[in-house]
Tab-separated table of C-alpha atoms in Angstrom:
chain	number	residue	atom	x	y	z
A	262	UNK	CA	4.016	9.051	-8.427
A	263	UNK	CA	0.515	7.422	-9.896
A	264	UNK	CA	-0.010	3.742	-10.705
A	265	UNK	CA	0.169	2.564	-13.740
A	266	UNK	CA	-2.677	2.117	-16.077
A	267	UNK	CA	-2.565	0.804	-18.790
A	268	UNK	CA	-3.711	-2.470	-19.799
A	269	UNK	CA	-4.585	-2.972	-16.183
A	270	UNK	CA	-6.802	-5.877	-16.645
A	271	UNK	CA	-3.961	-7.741	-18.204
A	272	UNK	CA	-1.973	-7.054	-15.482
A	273	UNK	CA	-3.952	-9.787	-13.384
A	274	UNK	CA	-2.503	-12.720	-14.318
A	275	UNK	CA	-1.381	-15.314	-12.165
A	276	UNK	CA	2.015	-16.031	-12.747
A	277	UNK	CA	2.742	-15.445	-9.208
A	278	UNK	CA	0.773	-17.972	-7.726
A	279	UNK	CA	0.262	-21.844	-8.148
A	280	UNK	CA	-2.847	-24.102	-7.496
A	281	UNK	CA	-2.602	-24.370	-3.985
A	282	UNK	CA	-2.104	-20.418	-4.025
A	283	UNK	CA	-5.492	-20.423	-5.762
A	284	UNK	CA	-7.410	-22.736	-4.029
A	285	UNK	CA	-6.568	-20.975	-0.448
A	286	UNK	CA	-7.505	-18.125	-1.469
A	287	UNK	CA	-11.129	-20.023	-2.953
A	288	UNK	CA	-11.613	-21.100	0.420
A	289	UNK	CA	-11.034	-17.827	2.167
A	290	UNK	CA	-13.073	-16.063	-0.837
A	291	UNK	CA	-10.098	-13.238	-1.089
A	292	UNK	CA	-12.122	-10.261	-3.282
A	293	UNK	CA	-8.774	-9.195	-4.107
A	294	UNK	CA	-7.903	-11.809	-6.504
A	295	UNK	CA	-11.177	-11.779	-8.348
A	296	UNK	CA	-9.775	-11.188	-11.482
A	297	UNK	CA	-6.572	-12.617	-11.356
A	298	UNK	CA	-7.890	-16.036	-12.023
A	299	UNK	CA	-11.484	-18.209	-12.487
A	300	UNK	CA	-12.262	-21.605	-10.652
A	301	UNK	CA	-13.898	-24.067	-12.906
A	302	UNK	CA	-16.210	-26.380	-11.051
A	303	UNK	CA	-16.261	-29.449	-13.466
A	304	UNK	CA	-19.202	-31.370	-11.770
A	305	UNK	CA	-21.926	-28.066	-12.543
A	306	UNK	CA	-20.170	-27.163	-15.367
A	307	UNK	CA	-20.015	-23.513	-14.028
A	308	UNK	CA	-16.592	-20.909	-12.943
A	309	UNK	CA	-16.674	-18.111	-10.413
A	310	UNK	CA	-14.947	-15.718	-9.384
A	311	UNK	CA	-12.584	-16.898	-6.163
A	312	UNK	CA	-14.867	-14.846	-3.568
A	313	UNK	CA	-17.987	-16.720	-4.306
A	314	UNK	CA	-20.284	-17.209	-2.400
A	315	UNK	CA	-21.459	-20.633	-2.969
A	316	UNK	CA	-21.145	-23.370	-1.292
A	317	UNK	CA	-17.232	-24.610	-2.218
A	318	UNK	CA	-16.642	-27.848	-4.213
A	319	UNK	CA	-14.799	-30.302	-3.702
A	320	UNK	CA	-10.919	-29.781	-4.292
A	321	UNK	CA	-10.788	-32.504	-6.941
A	322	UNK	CA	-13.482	-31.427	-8.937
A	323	UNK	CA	-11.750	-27.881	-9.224
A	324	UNK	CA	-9.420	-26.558	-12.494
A	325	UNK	CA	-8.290	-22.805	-12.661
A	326	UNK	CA	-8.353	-20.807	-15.751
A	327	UNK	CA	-6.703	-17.585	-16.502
A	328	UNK	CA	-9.735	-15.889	-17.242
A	329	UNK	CA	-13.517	-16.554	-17.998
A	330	UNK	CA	-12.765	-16.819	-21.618
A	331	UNK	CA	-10.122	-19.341	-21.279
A	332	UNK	CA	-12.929	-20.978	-19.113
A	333	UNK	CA	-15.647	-20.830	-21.787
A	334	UNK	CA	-13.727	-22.197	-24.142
A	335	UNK	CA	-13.640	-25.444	-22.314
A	336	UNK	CA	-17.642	-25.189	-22.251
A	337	UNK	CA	-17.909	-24.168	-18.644
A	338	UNK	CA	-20.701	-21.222	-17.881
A	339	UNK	CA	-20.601	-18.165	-15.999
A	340	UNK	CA	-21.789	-18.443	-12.513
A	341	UNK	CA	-25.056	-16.551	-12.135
A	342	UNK	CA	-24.679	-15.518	-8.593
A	343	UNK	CA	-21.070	-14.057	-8.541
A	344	UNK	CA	-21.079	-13.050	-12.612
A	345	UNK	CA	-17.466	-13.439	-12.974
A	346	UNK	CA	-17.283	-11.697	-16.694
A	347	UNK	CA	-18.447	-8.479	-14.916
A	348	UNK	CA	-14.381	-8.498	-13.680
A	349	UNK	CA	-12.947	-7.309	-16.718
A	350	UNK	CA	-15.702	-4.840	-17.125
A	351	UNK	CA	-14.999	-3.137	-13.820
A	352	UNK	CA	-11.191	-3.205	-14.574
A	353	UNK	CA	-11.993	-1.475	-17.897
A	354	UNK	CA	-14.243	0.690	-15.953
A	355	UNK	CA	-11.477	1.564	-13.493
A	356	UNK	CA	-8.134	2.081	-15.989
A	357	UNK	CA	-10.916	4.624	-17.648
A	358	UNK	CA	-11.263	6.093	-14.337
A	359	UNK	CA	-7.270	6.336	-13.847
A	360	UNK	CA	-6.572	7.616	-17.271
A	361	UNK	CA	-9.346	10.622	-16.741
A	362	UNK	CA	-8.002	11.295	-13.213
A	363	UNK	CA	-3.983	11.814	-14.855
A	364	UNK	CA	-5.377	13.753	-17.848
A	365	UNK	CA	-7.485	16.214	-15.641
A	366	UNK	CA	-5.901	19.844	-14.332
A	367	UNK	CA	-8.790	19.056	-11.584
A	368	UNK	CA	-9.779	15.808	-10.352
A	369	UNK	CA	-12.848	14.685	-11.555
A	370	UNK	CA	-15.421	14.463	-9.039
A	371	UNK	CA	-16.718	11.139	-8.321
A	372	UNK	CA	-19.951	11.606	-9.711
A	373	UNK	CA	-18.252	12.650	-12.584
A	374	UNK	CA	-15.975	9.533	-13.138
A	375	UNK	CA	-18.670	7.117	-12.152
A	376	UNK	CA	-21.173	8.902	-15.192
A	377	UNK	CA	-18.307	8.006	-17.631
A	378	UNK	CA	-18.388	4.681	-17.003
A	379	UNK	CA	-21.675	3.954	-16.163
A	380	UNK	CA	-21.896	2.750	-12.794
A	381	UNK	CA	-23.689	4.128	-9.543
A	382	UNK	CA	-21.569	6.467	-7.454
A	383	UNK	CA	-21.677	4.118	-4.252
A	384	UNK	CA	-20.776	0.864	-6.339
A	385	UNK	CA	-18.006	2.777	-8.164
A	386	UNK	CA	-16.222	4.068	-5.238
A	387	UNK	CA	-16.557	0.464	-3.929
A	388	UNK	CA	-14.927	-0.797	-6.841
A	389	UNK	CA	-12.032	1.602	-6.980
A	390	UNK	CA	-10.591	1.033	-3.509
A	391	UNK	CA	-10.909	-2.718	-4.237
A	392	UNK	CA	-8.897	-2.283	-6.980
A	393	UNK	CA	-6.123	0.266	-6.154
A	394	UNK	CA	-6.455	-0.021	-2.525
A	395	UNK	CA	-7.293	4.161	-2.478
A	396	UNK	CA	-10.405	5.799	-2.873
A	397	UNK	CA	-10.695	8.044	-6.380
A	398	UNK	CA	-9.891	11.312	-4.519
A	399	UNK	CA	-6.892	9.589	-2.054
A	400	UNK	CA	-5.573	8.715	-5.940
A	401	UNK	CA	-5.482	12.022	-7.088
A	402	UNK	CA	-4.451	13.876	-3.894
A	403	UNK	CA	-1.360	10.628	-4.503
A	404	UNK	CA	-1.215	11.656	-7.363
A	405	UNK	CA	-0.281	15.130	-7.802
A	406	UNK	CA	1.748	15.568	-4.255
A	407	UNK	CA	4.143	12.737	-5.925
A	408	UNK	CA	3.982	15.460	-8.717
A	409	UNK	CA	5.059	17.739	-6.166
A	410	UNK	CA	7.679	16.155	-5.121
A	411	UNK	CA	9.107	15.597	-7.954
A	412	UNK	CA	8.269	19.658	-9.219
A	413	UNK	CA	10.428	20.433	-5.805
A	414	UNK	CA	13.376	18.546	-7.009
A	415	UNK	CA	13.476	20.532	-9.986
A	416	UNK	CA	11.960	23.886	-9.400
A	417	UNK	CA	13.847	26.686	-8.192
A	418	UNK	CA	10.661	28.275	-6.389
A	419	UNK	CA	7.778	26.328	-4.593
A	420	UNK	CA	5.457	28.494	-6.481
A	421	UNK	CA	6.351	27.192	-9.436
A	422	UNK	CA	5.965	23.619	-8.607
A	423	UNK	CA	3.047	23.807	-6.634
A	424	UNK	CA	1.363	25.038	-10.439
A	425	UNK	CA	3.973	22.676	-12.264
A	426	UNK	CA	2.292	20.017	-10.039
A	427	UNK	CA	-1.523	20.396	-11.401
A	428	UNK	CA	-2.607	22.387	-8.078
A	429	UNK	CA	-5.083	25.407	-8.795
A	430	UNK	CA	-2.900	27.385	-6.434
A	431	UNK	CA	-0.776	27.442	-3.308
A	432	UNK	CA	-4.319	27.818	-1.143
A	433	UNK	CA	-4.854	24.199	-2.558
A	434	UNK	CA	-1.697	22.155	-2.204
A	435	UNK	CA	-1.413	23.371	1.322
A	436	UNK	CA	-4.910	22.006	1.948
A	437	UNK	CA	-3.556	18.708	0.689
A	438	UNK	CA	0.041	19.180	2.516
A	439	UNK	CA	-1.940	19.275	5.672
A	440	UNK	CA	-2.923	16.058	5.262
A	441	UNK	CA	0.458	14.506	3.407
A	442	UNK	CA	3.234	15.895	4.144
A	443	UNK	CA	4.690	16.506	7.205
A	444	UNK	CA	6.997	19.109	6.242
A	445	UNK	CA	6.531	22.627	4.265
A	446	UNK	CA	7.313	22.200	0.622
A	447	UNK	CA	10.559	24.161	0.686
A	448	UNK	CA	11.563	21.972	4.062
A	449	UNK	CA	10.754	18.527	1.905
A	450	UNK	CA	13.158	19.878	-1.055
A	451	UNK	CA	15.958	21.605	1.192
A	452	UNK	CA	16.750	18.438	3.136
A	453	UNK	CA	14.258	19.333	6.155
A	454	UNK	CA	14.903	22.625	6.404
A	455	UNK	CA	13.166	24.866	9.208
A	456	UNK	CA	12.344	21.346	10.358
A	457	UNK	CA	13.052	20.366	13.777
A	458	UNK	CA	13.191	16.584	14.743
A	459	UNK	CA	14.157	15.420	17.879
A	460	UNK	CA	15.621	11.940	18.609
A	461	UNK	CA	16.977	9.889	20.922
A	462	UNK	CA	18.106	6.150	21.374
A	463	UNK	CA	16.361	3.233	23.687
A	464	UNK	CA	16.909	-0.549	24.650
A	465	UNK	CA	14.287	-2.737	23.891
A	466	UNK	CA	15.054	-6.833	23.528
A	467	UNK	CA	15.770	-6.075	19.827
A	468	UNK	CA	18.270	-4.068	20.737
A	469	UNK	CA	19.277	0.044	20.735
A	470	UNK	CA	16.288	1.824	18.827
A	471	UNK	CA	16.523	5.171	17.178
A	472	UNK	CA	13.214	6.523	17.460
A	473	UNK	CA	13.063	10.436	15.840
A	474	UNK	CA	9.559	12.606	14.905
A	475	UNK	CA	8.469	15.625	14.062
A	476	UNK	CA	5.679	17.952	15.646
A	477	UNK	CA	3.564	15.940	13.350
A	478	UNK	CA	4.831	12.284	14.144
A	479	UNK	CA	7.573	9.329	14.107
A	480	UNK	CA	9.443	10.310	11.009
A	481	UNK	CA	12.012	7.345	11.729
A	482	UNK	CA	11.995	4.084	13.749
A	483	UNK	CA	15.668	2.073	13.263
A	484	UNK	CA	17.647	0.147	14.541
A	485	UNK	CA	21.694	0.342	15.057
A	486	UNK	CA	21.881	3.630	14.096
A	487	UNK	CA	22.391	7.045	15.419
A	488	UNK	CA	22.080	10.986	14.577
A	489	UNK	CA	24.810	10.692	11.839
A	490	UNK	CA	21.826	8.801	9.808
A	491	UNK	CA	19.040	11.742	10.234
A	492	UNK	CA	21.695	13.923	9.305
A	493	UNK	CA	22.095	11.959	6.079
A	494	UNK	CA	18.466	12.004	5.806
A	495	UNK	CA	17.739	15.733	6.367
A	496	UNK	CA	21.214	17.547	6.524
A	497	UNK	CA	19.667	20.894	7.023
A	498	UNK	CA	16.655	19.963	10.050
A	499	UNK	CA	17.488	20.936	13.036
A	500	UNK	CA	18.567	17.327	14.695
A	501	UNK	CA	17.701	18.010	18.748
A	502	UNK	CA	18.541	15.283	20.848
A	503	UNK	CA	15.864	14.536	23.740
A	504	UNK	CA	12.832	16.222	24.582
A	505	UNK	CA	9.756	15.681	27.065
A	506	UNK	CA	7.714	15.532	23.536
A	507	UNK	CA	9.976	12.076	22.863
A	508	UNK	CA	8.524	10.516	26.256
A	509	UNK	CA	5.295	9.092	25.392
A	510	UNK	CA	6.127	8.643	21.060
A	511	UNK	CA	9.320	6.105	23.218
A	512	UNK	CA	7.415	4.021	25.528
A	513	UNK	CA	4.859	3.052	22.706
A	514	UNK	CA	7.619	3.018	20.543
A	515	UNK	CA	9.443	0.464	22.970
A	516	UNK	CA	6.130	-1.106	23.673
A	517	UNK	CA	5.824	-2.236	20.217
A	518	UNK	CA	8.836	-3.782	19.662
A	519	UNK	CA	8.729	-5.840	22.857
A	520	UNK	CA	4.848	-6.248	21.736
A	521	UNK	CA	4.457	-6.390	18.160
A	522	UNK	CA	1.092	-8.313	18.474
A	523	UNK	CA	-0.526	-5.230	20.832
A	524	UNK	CA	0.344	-2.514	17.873
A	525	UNK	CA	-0.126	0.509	20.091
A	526	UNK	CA	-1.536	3.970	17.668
A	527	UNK	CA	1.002	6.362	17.347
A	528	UNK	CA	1.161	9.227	15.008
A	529	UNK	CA	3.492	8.851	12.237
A	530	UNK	CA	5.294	11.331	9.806
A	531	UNK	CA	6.662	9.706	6.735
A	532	UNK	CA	6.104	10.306	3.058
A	533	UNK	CA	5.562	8.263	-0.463
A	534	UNK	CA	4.486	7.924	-3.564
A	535	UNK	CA	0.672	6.286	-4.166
A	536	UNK	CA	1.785	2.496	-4.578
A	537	UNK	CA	4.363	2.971	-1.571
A	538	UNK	CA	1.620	4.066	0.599
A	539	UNK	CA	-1.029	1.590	-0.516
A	540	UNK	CA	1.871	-0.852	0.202
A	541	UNK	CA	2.586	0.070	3.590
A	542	UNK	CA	-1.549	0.350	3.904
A	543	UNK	CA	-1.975	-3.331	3.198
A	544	UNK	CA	1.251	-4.414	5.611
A	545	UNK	CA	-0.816	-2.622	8.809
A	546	UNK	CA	-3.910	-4.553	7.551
A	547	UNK	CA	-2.280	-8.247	7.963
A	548	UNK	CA	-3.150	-9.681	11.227
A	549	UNK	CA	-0.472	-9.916	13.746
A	550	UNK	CA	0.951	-13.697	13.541
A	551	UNK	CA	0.314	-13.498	9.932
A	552	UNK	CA	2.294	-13.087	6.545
A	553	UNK	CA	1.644	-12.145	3.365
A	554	UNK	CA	4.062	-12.432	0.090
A	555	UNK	CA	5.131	-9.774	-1.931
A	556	UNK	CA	3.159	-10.923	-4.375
A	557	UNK	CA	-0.752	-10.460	-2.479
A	558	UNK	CA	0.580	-7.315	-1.608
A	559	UNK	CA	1.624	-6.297	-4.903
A	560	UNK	CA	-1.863	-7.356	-6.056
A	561	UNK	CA	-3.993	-5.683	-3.046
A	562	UNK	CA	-1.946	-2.552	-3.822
A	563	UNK	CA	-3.211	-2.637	-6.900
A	564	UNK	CA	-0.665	-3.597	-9.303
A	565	UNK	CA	-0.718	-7.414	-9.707
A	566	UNK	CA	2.683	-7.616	-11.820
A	567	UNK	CA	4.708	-4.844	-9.522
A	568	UNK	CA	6.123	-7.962	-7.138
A	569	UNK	CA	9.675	-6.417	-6.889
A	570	UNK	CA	8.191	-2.970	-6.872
A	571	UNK	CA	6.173	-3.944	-3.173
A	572	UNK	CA	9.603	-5.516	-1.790
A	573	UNK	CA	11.002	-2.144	-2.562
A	574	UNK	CA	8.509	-0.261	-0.465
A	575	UNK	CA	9.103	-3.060	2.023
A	576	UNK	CA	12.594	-1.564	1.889
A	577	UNK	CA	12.015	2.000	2.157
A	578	UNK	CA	9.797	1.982	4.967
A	579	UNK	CA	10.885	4.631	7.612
A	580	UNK	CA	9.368	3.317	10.436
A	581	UNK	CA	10.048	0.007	11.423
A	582	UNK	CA	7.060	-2.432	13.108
A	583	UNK	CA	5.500	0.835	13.541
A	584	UNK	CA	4.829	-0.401	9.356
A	585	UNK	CA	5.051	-3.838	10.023
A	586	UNK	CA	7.041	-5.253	6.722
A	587	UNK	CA	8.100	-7.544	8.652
A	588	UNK	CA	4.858	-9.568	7.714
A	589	UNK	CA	5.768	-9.573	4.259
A	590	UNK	CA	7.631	-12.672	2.906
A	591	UNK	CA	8.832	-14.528	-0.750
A	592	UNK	CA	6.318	-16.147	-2.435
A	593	UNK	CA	8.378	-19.795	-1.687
A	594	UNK	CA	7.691	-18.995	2.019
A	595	UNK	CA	11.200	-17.904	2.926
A	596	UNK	CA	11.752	-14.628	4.710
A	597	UNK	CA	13.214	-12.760	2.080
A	598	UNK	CA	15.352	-9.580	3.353
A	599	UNK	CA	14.839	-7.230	6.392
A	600	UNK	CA	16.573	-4.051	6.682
A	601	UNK	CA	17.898	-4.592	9.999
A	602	UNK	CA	18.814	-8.328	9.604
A	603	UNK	CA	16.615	-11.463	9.294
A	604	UNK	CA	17.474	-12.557	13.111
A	605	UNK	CA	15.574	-9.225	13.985
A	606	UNK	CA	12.647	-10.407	11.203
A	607	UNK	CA	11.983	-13.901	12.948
A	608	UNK	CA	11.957	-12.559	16.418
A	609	UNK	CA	9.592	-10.349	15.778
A	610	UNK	CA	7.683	-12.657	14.234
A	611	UNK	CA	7.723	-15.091	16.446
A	612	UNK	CA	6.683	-12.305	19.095
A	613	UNK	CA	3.273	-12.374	17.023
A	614	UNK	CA	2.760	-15.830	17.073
A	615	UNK	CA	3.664	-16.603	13.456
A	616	UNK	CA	3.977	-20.145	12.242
């Protein structure tokens, strides 16, 4: 499934954040709110964009604006050295971007989409993965294997959906399954079938794990479950319990649980749409001891207003700390949910180091 486009420049607003919101993220100059908001700097009479690089002001001296026109209007001036108008330009620039990327049989190349709206192929690139979290071609591969998916659900042949889907031919979405999915198209719509995961169960100080992959990777990392739950999940794999393949995808497994701060890499199988996986992008980029809201994650996903949206892919994560959503939190500062129950949440947390 793509992002939504339209009107994405109004869709960074900041009703999800108050002044002290704003001001923290002036002092760490977080690119990923440019837009969102201005800082108006009452002593030069000037507002910037919250990643500025100047020299910051003093906090008293400091009013927020929606936007640079709500800023003007008070008689502030642009700032010439971070050229805060030039925001709703690029989101213009990159909603025209979007919209030719969905209307194309092909995607675009990115010389092409960064001719259309007149910017250098380097800075536009830039831009885009600032502002969707996903580089122009990562959005349409996104893009059209969401299409898939849902073409799979509805088709009767692969075939069909793989050209229902916007691929040239099969030769093509396999290229692009390589890389996505870790399953064959007819495995992904018959419930996992020809699919063979293996699984088993460990004790870590969390308590019994269910740890299950693929040849490709850990399709599931849970916790108080067992088999009866990947059978629910893929009725027709083939569910093997055990496996010298398990050994080494367990002990990391195990290691990060007891060790979420010391994220081990370990290959990982799981599937979603384009704001799900820029979701679950952004949770592996906090810092361990660290938190973000659902609201900054919305935002660096790309879709400022989609707060309830991000909790969801919180939710639907397959792979427990192996994802780490359990470094996303309320905007108030309280915990919000956790799939395998808050106690689980804090401990892990606290593991990290986390205030």
């Amino acid at each position: 499934m793509a992002y939504r486009t339209e009107g994405l420049a109004e869709r960074m607003t900041t009703r999800a954040m108050n002044d002290d919101d704003r001001w923290a993220a002036v002092l760490r100059r977080d690119r990923s709110l440019d837009g969102q908001f201005v800082t108006g700097v009452l002593t030069t009479g000037i507002y910037c964009r919250p990643s500025c690089a100047a020299r910051h002001p003093k906090r008293e001296n400091v009013r927020f604006f929606a936007d640079a026109a709500a800023a003007a209007a008070t008689g502030l001036r642009a700032c010439l050295r971070c050229k805060p108008d030039e925001v709703a330009r690029d989101a213009e620039a990159v909603a025209r971007a979007v919209k030719m990327i969905e209307a194309s049989e092909s995607p675009p190349s990115l010389d092409t989409l960064a001719e259309a709206v007149g910017y250098s192929q380097f800075h536009f690139h830039r831009l885009f993965k600032r502002a969707t979290g996903v580089t122009p071609a990562d959005y349409a591969r996104a893009r059209r294997a969401g299409q898939m998916t849902q073409s799979l659900e509805r088709e009767a042949r692969v075939t069909d959906a793989i050209y229902d889907a916007g691929y040239s031919g099969p030769s093509r979405f396999y290229e692009d399954a390589k890389q996505r999915l870790g399953m064959t198209p007819s495995a992904w719509r018959n419930g996992g079938a020809g699919v063979t995961i293996r699984w088993t169960v460990a004790d870590t100080a969390l308590g019994r794990m269910l740890l299950a992959a693929t040849d490709r990777g850990i399709c599931r990392l849970s916790f108080d479950e067992d088999e009866r739950e990947l059978k629910r999940r893929f009725p027709n794999a083939e569910i093997v319990e055990g496996g010298a393949a398990l050994d080494r995808l367990v002990r990391g497994a195990v290691a990060a649980v007891e060790r979420p701060a010391q994220m081990p890499e370990l290959p990982l199988d799981v599937q979603g749409t384009a704001f799900q996986q820029a979701v679950w992008r952004e949770l592996s980029r906090i810092p361990p001891g660290e938190t973000l809201s659902y609201a900054v994650l919305a935002a660096r996903a790309g879709r400022p207003k989609a707060v309830r949206a991000a909790g969801t892919a919180c939710g639907q994560n397959q792979v427990a700390v192996l994802i780490p959503c359990h470094r996303a939190k309320r905007g108030d500062g309280s915990l919000g949910g956790y799939a395998y129950g808050l106690d689980r949440k804090v401990e892990l947390l606290k593991r990290e180091g986390a205030a």
